[in-house]
Coordinates of C-alpha atoms in Angstrom, one line a residue:
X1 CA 5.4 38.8 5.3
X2 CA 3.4 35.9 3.5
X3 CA 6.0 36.0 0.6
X4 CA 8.6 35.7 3.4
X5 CA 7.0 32.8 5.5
X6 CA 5.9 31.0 2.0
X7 CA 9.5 31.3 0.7
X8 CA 11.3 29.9 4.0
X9 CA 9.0 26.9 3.6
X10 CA 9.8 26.2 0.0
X11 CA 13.3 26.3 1.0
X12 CA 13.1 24.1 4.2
X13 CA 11.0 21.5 2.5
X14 CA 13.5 21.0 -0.5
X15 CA 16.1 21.1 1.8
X16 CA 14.6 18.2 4.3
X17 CA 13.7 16.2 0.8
X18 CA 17.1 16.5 -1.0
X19 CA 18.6 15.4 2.5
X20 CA 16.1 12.7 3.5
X21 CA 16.6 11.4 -0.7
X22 CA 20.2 11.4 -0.1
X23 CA 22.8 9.8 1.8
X24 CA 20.4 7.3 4.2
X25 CA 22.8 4.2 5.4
X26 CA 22.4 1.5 8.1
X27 CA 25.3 1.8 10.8
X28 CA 26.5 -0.6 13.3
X29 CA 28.8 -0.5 16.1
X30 CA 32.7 0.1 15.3
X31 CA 33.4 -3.8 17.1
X32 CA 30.9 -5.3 15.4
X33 CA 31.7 -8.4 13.2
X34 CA 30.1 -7.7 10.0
X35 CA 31.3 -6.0 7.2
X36 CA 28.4 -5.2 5.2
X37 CA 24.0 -6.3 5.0
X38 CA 21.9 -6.5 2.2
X39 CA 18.8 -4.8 1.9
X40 CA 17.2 -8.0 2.3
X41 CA 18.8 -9.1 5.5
X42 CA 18.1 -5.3 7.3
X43 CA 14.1 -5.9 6.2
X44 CA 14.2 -9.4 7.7
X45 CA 15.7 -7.5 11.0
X46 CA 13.9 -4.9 11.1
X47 CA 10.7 -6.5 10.8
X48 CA 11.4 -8.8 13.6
X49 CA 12.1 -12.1 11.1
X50 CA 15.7 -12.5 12.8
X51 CA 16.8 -11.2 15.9
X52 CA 20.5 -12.2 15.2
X53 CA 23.0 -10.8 12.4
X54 CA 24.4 -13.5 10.2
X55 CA 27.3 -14.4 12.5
X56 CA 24.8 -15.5 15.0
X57 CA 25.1 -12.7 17.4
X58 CA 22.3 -10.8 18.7
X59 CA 20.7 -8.2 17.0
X60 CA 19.4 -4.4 19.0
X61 CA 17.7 -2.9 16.2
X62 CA 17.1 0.7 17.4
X63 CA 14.4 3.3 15.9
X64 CA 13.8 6.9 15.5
X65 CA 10.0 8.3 16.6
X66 CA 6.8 8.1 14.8
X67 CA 7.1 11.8 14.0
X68 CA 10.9 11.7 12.3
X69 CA 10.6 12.1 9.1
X70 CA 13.7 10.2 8.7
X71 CA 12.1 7.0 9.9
X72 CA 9.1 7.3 7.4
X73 CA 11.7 7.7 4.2
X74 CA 13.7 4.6 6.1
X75 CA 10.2 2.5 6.1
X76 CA 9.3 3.8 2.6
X77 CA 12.5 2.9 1.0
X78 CA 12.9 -0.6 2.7
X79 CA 9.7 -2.3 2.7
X80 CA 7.2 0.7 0.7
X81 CA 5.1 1.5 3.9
X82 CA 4.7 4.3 5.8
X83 CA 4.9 4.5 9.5
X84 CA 1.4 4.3 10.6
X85 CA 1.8 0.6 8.6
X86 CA 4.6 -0.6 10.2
X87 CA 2.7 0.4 13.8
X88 CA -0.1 -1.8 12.7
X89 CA 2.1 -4.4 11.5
X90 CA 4.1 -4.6 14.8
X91 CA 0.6 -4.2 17.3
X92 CA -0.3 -7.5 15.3
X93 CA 3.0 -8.9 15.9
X94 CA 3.1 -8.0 19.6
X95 CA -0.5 -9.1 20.3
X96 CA 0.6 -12.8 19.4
X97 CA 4.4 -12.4 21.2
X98 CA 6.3 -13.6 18.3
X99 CA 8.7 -10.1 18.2
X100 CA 9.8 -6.9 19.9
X101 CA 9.8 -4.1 17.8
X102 CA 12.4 -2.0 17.2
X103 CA 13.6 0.1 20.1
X104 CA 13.2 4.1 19.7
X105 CA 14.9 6.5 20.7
X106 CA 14.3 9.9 21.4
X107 CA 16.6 11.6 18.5
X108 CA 19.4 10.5 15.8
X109 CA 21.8 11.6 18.2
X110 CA 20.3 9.4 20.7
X111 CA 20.9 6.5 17.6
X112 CA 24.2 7.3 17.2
X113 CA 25.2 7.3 21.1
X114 CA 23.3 4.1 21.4
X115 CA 25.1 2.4 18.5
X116 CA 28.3 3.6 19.8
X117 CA 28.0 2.2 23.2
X118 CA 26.4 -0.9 22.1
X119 CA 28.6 -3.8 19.9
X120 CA 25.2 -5.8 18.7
X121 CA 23.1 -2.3 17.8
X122 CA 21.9 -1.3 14.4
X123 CA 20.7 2.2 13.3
X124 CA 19.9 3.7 9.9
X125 CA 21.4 7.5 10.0
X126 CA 22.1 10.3 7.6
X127 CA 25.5 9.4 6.4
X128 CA 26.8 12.9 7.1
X129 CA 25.9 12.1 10.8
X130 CA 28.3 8.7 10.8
X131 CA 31.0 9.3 13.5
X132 CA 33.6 7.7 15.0
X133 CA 32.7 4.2 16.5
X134 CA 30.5 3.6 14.0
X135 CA 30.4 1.2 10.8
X136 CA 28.1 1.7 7.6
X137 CA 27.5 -1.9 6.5
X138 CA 24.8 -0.5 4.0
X139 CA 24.0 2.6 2.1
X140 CA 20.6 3.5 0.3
X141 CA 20.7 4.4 -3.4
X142 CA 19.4 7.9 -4.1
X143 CA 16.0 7.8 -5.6
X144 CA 16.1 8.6 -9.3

C-alpha cells in the first residue's frame, strides 16, 4: 500500500512540474487592443507600476490564490519571488495607498471566465486552458 501511495505521488508531482514548467502564457480579452507584452511590461503591471496597458486603456490584472501552485511558478518566473514575497510586497504597498493588488479569483476557470467577460482584464493561464475569447499576448519560455 505504501509502494502504491509513494508511487501515485511521484507521478502526480512530475506531472504538476512538467505542466507548471511548460506552456505558462499571459491572456487577455479577445477585444482587447494589444497584440503582444513584454515580460517587462506584465512585471511593471503586475506589481502595480502601471495600471494601464500601453494604449492607455485600463488595466484589471486578475490573480489566482495563495495556495495555486500555478501562481507561485507565475511569481517565480517573472520577478524570482515566491508568494509569501509578493504578499509582503503588496501589504507595504497597500499600507501607503499607492496600488491595488491584483484581483483573485477563486480558480483558473474563474480567470478564464473573468478574462472573457472583461475587454481590459489580464490573466496568466496554462496555455492548454486558452479558449475562445481569449488572446495570448505573451508566452513563458520553458525552463532549461
Amino acid at each position: 500500500m505504501k509502494k502504491t501511495v509513494l508511487a501515485l505521488l511521484t507521478y502526480a508531482t512530475l506531472t504538476w512540474a512538467n505542466a507548471a514548467q511548460a506552456g505558462l502564457v499571459v491572456v487577455v480579452n479577445q477585444a482587447n487592443p494589444v497584440e503582444e507584452l513584454s515580460s517587462r511590461q506584465i512585471m511593471d503591471l503586475y506589481m502595480g507600476r502601471y495600471t494601464a496597458y500601453p494604449d492607455g486603456s485600463s488595466v484589471k490584472t486578475t490573480d489566482l490564490p495563495d495556495n495555486s501552485p500555478l501562481r507561485e511558478d507565475f511569481y517565480n518566473r517573472l520577478v524570482g519571488k515566491s508568494v509569501a514575497q509578493i504578499n509582503a510586497y503588496w501589504a507595504r504597498l497597500l499600507f501607503t495607498g499607492k496600488a491595488e493588488p491584483p484581483q483573485a479569483k477563486p480558480s483558473e476557470k474563474d480567470v478564464v471566465d473573468y478574462v472573457r467577460e472583461n475587454r481590459n482584464a489580464i490573466a496568466y493561464i496554462m496555455e492548454s486552458d486558452v479558449a475562445d475569447g481569449l488572446k495570448v499576448v505573451f508566452r513563458f519560455e520553458d525552463p532549461k
